[in-house]
CSV table of C-alpha atoms in Angstrom, one decimal:
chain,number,residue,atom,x,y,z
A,1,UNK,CA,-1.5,5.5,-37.2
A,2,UNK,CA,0.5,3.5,-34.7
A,3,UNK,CA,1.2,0.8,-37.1
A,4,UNK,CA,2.1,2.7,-40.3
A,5,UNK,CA,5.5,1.0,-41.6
A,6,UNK,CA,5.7,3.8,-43.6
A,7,UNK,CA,5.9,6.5,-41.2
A,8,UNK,CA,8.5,4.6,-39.2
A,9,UNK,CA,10.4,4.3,-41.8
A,10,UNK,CA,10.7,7.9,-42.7
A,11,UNK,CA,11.1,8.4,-38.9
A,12,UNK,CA,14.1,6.4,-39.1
A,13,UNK,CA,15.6,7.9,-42.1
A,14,UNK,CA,14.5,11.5,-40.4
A,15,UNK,CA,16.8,10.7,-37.5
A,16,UNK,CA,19.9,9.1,-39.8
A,17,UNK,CA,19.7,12.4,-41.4
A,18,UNK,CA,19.6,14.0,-37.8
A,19,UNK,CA,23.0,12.2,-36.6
A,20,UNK,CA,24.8,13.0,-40.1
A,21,UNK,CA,23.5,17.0,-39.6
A,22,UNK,CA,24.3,17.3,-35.9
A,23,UNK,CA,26.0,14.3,-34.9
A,24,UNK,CA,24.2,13.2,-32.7
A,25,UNK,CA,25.6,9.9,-32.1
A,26,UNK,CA,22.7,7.5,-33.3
A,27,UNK,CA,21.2,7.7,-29.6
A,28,UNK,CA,17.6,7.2,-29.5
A,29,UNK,CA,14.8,7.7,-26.7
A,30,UNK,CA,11.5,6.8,-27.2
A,31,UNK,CA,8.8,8.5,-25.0
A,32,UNK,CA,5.3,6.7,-25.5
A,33,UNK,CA,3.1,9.1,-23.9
A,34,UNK,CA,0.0,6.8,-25.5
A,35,UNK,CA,-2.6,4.7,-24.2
A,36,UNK,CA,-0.7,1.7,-22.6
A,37,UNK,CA,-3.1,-0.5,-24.9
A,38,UNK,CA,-1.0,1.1,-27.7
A,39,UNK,CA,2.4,-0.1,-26.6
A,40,UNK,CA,3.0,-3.7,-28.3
A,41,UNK,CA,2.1,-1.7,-31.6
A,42,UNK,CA,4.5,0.9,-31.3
A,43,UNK,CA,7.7,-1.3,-30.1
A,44,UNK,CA,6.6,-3.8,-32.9
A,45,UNK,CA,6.7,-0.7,-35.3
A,46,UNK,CA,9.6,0.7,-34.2
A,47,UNK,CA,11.4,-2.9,-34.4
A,48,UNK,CA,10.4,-3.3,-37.8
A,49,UNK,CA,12.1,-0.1,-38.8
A,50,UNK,CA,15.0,-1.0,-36.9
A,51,UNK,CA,14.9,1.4,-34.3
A,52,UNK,CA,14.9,-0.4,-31.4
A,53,UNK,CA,18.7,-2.2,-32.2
A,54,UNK,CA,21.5,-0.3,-30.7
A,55,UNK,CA,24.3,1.7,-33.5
A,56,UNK,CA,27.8,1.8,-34.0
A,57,UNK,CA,30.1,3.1,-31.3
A,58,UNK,CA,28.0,2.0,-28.5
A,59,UNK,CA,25.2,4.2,-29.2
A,60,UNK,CA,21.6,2.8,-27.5
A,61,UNK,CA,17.8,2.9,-28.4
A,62,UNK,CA,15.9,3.1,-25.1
A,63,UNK,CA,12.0,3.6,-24.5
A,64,UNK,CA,10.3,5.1,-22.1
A,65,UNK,CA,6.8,4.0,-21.1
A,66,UNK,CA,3.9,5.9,-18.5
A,67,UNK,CA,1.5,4.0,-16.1
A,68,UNK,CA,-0.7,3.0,-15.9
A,69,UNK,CA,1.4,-0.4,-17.0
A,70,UNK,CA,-2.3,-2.5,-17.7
A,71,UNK,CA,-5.2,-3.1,-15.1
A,72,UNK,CA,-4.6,-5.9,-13.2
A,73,UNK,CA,-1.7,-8.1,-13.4
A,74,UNK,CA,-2.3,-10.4,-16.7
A,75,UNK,CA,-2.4,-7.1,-18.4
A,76,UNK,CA,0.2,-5.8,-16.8
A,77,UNK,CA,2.5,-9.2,-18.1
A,78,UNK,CA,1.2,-9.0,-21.6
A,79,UNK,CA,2.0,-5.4,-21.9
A,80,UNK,CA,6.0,-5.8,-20.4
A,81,UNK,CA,6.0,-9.4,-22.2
A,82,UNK,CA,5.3,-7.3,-25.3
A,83,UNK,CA,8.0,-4.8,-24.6
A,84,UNK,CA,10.1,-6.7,-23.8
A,85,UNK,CA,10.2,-8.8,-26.8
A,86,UNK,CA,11.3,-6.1,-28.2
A,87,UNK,CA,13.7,-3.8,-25.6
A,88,UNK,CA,15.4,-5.5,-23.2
A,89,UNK,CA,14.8,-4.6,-19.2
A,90,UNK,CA,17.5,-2.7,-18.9
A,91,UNK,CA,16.0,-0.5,-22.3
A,92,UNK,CA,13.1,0.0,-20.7
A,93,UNK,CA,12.0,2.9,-18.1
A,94,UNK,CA,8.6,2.6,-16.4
A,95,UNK,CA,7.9,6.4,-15.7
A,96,UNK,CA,6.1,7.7,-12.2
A,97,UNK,CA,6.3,11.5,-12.1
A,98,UNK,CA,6.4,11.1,-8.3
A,99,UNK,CA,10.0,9.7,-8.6
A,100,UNK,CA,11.1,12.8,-10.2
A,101,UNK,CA,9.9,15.2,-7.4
A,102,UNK,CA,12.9,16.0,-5.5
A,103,UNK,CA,11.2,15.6,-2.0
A,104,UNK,CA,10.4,12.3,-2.8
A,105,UNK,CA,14.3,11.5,-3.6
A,106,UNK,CA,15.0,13.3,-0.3
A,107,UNK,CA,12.9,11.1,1.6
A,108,UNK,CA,16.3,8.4,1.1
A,109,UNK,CA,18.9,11.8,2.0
A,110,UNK,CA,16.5,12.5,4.9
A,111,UNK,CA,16.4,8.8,6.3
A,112,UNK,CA,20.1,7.5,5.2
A,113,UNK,CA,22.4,10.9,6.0
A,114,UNK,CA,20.7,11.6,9.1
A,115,UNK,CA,21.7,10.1,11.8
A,116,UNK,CA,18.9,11.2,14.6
A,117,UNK,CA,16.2,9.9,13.0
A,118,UNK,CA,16.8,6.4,11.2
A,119,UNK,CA,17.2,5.0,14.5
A,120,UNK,CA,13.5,6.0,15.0
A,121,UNK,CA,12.4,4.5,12.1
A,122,UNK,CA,10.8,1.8,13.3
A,123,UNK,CA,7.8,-0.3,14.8
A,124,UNK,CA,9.5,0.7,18.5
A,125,UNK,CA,8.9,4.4,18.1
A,126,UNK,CA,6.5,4.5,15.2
A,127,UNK,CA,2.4,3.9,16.1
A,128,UNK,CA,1.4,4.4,12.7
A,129,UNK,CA,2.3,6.0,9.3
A,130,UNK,CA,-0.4,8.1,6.6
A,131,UNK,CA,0.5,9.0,3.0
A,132,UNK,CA,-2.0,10.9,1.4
A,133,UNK,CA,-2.6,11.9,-2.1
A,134,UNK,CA,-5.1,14.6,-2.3
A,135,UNK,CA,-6.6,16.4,-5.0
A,136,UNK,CA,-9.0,19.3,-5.4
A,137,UNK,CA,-9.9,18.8,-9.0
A,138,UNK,CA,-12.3,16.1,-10.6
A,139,UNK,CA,-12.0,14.4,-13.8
A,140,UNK,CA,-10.8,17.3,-15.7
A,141,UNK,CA,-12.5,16.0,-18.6
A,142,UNK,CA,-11.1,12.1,-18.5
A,143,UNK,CA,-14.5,10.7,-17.2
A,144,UNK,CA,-14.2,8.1,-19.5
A,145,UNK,CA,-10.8,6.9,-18.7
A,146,UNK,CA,-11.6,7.5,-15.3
A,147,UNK,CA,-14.8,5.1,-15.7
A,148,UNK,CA,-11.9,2.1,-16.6
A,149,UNK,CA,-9.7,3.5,-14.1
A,150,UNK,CA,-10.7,4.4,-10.6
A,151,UNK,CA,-8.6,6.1,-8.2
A,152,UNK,CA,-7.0,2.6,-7.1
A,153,UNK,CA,-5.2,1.8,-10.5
A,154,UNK,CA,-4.8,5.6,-10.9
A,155,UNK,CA,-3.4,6.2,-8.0
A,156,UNK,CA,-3.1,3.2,-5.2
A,157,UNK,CA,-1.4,0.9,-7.2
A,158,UNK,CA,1.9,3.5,-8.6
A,159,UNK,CA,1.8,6.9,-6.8
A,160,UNK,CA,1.0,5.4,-3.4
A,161,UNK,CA,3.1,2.1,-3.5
A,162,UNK,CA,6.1,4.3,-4.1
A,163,UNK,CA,5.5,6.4,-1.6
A,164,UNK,CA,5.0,3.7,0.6
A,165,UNK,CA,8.3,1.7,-0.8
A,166,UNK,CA,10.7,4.7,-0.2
A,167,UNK,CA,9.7,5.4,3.8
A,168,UNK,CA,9.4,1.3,4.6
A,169,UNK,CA,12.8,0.3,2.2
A,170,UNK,CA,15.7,-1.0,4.3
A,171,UNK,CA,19.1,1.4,3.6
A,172,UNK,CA,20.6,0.1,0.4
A,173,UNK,CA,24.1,-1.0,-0.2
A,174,UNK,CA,24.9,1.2,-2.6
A,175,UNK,CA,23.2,4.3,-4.7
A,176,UNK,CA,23.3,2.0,-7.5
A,177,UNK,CA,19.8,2.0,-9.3
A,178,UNK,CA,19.3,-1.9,-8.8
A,179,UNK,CA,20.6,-1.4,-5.4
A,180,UNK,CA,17.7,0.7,-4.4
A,181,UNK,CA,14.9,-0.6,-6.5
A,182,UNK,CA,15.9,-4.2,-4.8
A,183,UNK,CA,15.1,-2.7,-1.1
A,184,UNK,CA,11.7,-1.5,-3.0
A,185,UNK,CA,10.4,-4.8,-4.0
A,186,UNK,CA,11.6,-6.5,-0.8
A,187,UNK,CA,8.9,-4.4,1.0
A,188,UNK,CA,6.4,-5.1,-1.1
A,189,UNK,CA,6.6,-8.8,-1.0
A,190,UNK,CA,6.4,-8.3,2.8
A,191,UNK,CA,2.9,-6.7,2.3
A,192,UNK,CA,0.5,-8.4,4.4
A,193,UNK,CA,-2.3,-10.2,2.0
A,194,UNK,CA,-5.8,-9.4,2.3
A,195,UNK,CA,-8.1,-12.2,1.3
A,196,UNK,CA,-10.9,-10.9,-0.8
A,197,UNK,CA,-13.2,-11.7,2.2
A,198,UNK,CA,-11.4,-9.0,4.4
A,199,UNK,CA,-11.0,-6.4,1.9
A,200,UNK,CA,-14.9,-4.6,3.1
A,201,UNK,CA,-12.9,-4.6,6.7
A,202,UNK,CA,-9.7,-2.5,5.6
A,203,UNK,CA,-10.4,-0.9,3.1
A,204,UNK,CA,-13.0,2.9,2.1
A,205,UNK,CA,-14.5,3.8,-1.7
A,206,UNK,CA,-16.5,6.2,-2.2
A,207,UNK,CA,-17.3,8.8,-4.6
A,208,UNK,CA,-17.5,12.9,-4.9
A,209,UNK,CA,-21.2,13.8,-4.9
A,210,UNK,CA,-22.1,17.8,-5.5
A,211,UNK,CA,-20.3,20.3,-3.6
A,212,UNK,CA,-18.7,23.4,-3.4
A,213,UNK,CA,-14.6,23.2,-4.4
A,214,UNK,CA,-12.6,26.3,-5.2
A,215,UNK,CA,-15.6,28.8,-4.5
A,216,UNK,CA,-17.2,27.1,-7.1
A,217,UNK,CA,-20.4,24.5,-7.3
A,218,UNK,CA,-19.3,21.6,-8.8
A,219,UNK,CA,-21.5,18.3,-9.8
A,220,UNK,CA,-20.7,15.1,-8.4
A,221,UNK,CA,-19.0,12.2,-10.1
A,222,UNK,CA,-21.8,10.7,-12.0
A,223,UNK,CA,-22.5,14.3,-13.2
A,224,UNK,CA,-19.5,14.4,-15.1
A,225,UNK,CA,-19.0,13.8,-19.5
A,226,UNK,CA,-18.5,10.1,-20.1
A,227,UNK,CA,-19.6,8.7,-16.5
A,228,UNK,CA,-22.6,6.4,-16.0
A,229,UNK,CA,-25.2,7.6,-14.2
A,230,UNK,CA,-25.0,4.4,-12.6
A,231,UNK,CA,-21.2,4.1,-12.0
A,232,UNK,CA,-19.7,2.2,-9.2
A,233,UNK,CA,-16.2,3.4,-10.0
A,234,UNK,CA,-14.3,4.8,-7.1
A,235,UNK,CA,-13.1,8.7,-6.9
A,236,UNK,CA,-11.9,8.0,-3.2
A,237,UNK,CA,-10.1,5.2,-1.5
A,238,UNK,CA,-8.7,4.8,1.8
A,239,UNK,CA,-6.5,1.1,2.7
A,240,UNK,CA,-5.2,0.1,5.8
A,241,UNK,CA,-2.3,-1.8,5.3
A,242,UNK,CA,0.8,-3.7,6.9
A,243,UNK,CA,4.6,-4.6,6.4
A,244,UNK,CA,5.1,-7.5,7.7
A,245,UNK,CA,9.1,-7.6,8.6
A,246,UNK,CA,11.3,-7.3,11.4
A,247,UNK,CA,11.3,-3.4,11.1
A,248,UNK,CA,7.7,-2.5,10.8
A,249,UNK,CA,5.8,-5.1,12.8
A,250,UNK,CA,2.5,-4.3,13.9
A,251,UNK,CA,3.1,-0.6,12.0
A,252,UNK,CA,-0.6,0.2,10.2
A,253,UNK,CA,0.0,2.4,7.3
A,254,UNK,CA,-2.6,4.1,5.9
A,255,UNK,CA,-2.6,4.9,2.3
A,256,UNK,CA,-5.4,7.4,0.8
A,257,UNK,CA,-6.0,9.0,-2.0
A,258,UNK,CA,-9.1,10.8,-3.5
A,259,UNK,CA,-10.5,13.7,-5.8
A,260,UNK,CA,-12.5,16.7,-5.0
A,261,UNK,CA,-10.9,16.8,-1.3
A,262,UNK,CA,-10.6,20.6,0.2
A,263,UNK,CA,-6.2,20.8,-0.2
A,264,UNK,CA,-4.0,19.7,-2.9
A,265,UNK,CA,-1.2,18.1,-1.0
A,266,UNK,CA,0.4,14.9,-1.2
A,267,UNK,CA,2.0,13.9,2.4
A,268,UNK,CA,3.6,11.6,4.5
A,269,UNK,CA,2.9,11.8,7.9
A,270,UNK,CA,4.4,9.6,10.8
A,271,UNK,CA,3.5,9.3,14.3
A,272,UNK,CA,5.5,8.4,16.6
A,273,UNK,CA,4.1,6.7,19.9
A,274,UNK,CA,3.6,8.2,23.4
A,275,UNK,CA,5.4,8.9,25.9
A,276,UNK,CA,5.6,5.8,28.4
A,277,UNK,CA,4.6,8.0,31.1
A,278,UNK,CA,2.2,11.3,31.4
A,279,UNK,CA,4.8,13.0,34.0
A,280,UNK,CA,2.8,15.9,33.0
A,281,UNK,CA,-0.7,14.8,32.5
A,282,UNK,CA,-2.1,17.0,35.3
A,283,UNK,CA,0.0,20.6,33.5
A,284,UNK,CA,-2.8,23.1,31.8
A,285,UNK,CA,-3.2,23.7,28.3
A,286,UNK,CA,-3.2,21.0,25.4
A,287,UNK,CA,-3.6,16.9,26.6
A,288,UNK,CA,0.5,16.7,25.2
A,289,UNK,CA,-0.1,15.6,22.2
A,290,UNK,CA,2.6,12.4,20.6
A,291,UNK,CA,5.0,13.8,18.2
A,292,UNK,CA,4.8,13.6,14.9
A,293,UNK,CA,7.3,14.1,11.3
A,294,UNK,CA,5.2,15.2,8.7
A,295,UNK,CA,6.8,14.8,4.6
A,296,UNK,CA,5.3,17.5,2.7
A,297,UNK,CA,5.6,16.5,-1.0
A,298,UNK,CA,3.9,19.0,-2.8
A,299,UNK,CA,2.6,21.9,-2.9
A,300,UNK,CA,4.3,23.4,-0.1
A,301,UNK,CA,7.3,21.0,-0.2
A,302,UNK,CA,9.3,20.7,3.1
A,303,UNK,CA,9.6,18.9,6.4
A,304,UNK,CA,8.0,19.6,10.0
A,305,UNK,CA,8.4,18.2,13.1
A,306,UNK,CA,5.5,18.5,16.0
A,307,UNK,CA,6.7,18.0,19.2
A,308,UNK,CA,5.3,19.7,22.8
A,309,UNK,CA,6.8,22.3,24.6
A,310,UNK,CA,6.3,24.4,27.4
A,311,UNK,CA,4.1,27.6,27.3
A,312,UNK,CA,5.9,30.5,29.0
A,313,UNK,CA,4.6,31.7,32.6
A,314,UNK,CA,4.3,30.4,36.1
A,315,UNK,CA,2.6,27.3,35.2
A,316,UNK,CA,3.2,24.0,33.8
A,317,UNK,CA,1.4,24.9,30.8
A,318,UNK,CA,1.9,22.6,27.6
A,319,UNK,CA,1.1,22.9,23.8
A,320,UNK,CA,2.7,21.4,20.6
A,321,UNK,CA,4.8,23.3,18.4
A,322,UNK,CA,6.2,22.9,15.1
A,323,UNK,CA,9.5,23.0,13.5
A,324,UNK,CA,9.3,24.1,9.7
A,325,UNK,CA,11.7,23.6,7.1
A,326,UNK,CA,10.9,24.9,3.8
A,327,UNK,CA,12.5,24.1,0.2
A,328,UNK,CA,11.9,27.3,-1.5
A,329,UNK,CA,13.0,29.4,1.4
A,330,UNK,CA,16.1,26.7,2.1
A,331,UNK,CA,17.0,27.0,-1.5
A,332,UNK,CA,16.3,29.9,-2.5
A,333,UNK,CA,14.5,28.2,-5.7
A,334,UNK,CA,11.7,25.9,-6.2
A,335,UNK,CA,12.5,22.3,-6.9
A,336,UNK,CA,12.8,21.7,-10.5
A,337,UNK,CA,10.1,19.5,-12.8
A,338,UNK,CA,9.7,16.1,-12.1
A,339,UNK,CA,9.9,15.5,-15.6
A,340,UNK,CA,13.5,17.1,-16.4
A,341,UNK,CA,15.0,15.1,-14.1
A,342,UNK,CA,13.4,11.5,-15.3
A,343,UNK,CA,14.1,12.2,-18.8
A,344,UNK,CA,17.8,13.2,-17.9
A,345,UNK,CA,18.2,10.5,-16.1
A,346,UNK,CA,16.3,8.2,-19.2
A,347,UNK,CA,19.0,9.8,-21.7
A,348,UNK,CA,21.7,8.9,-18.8
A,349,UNK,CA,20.5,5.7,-18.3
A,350,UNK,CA,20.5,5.6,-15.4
A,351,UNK,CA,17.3,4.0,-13.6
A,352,UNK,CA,17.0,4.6,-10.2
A,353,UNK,CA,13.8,7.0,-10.2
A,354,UNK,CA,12.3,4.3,-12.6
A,355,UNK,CA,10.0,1.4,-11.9
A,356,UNK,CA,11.7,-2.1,-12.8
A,357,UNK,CA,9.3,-5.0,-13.8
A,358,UNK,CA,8.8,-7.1,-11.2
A,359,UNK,CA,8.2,-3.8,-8.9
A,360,UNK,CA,5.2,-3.6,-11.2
A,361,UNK,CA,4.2,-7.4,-10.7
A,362,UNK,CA,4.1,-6.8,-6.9
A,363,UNK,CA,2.0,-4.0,-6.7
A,364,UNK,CA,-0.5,-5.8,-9.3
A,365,UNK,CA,-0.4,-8.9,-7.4
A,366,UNK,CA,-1.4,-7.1,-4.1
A,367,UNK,CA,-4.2,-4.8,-5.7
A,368,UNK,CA,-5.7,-7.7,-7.4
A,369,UNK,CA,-6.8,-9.0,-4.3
A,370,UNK,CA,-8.6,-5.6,-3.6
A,371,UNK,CA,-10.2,-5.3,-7.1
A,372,UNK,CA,-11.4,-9.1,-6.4
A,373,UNK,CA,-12.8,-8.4,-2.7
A,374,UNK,CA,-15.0,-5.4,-4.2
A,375,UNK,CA,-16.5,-7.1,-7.1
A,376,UNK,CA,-17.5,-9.7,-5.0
A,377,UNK,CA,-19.4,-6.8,-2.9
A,378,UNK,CA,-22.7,-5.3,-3.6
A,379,UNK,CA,-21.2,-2.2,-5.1
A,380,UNK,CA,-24.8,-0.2,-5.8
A,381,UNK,CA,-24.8,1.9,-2.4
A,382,UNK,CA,-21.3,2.8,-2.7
A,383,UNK,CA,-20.5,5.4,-0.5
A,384,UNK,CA,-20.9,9.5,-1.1
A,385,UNK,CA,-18.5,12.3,0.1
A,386,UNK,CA,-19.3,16.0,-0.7
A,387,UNK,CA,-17.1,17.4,-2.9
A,388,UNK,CA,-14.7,19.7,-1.2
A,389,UNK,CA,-14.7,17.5,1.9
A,390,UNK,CA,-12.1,15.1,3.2
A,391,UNK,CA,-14.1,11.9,1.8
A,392,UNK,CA,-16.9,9.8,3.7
A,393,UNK,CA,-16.7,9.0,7.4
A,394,UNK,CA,-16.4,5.5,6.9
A,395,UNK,CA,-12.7,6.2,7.1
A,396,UNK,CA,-12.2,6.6,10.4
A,397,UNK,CA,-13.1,3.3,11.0
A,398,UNK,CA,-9.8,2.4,9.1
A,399,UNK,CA,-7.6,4.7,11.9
A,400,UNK,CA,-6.3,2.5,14.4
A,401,UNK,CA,-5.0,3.6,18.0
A,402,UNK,CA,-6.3,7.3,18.1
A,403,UNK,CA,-5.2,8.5,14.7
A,404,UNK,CA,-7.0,11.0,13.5
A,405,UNK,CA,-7.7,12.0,9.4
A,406,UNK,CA,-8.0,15.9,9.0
């Protein structure tokens, strides 16, 4: 078990035999890919054994922990205040696969080493940003962690918030990993807080009824192994949310993210405003449509840029088109594992891709005003989306200024 002194002791000695085989330095990475609830246990173990104290010659012990980092933000503090009794901060590395996706890391090259589009990055030229997280599968099989979860800690509160964080940051001063993870907390203490009274007006839950996904019938939520028949737990959520600083004033952002939706794609798309006057409002074709910069994450990663243009022929004629850039055809290779590159960088030490603590205590502090505004809510009618559909229509209500969901 977690707490057996006696298998952390023969892990130790396993690994002192390691070093004096292959010399390996006396290095150690831990990787606790465990329930979070099992985490004190384990960094209590492994101090007891010793493993947690750096060697001779500068070698290091380092762990590495995954989210979800607790379920609200008391949790949250007794798990790091456990962790770190043991590792220190700098020891530690809070793991998001997301971080590890190179078009995520290119969505700093994109913004800071181009200089045509930072300049629009901004509440002048920006009506409204949406980063999406969809998924076409259900539970897979986790209905009972899913029960506990809920697509807002699962997703919301981590994939989401670091999504948001990289495309709202300010430009660092330096590549340096505390450089960057600063610029990331500063915007989410500028998040605008939502008392739990306004939480019914900007934000959706619902959850996947029966439906058709893949080709296949599928059952709804409460269908699924280890989900009440009864459950209130969300499978969909949509938030409307703002930044409030000099740089993204009056900007909504939507953030959404849900299970069971018709495409697997996790996107950031911006909008930029209109045109301050239709000199062609009266030309055939298309109403000109305002341009737009879409971040494709995954599956198809790349970047497109909408933008109108004339159709040829006699007339004024106008429709958008689209300018595609894509990774595997730019590259000539798909991007590689999220996961090589965080545990590289783990072994490297260096923490950039990884969450630091009070990044954590942010996000928590922000979503705990959500989780407080629904249970105050009469949860029992929550609302249904067929599976294989882009959730309920109760979302639109959260688009402002003529933003459209697809």
């Amino acid at each position: 078990g977690f707490d057996d002194p006696d298998g952390f002791r023969a892990l130790a000695e396993r690994l002192d035999a390691i070093d004096r085989e292959h010399g390996t330095g006396g290095n150690r990475l831990f990787y606790l890919a465990v329930p979070p609830s099992a985490f004190p246990t384990i960094v209590r173990a492994l101090q007891a054994a010793g493993l947690d104290r750096p060697g001779e010659n500068g070698s290091w012990s380092r762990v590495v922990v995954e989210k979800p980092i607790g379920h609200d933000l008391a949790s949250a503090n007794e798990l790091n205040d456990a962790i770190q009794e043991v590792f220190d901060e700098r020891a530690v590395f809070r793991i998001d696969h997301y971080l590890g996706k190179e078009t995520v890391q290119n969505l700093l090259v994109f913004r800071f080493a181009n200089a045509i589009f930072e300049p629009l990055w901004n509440t002048k030229y920006v009506d409204h940003v949406q980063i999406t997280v969809a998924e076409t599968i259900g539970v897979e099989g986790r209905g009972a962690y899913f029960e506990e979860a809920g697509i807002t800690r699962d997703s919301l509160q981590n994939h989401l918030f670091q999504l948001l964080c990289l495309v709202a940051m300010e430009p660092p001063v330096s590549w340096d990993a505390d450089a960057i993870r600063d610029e990331k907390v500063k915007v989410l203490r500028a998040l605008r807080p939502v008392e739990p009274s306004e939480v019914s007006d900007v934000t959706v839950r619902a959850q996947y009824g029966a439906g058709v996904s893949g080709g296949a019938s599928v059952p709804g939520y409460r269908e699924e192994d280890g989900v009440s028949p009864t459950s209130t737990t969300e499978t969909y959520v949509a938030h409307q949310m703002h930044v409030d600083n000099w740089r993204w004033a009056g900007v909504p952002f939507l953030l959404r993210a849900g299970k069971r939706l018709p495409e697997r794609v996790t996107e950031v798309a911006m909008q930029f405003r209109d045109v301050p006057h239709r000199l062609f409002r009266h030309a055939g074709g298309e109403r000109p449509a305002p341009n737009s910069l879409i971040l494709r994450i995954q599956p198809d990663e790349g970047i497109t840029l909408r933008f109108d243009a004339k159709r040829p022929g006699s007339q004024p004629s106008i429709e958008p088109v689209a300018m595609n850039m894509y990774y595997g055809e730019e590259f000539g290779k798909a991007p590689p594992e999220a996961y090589e590159r965080l545990l590289l960088d783990a072994v490297l030490g260096d923490g950039t891709l990884f969450i630091r603590r009070d990044e954590v205590d942010c996000a928590w502090s922000y979503v705990d005003r959500l989780l407080e505004g629904w249970r105050e809510q009469d949860l029992s009618e929550l609302p249904e989306y067929t599976a294989g559909t882009w959730g309920p229509g109760e979302a639109q209500v959260l688009v402002a200024k003529g933003c459209l969901l697809y």
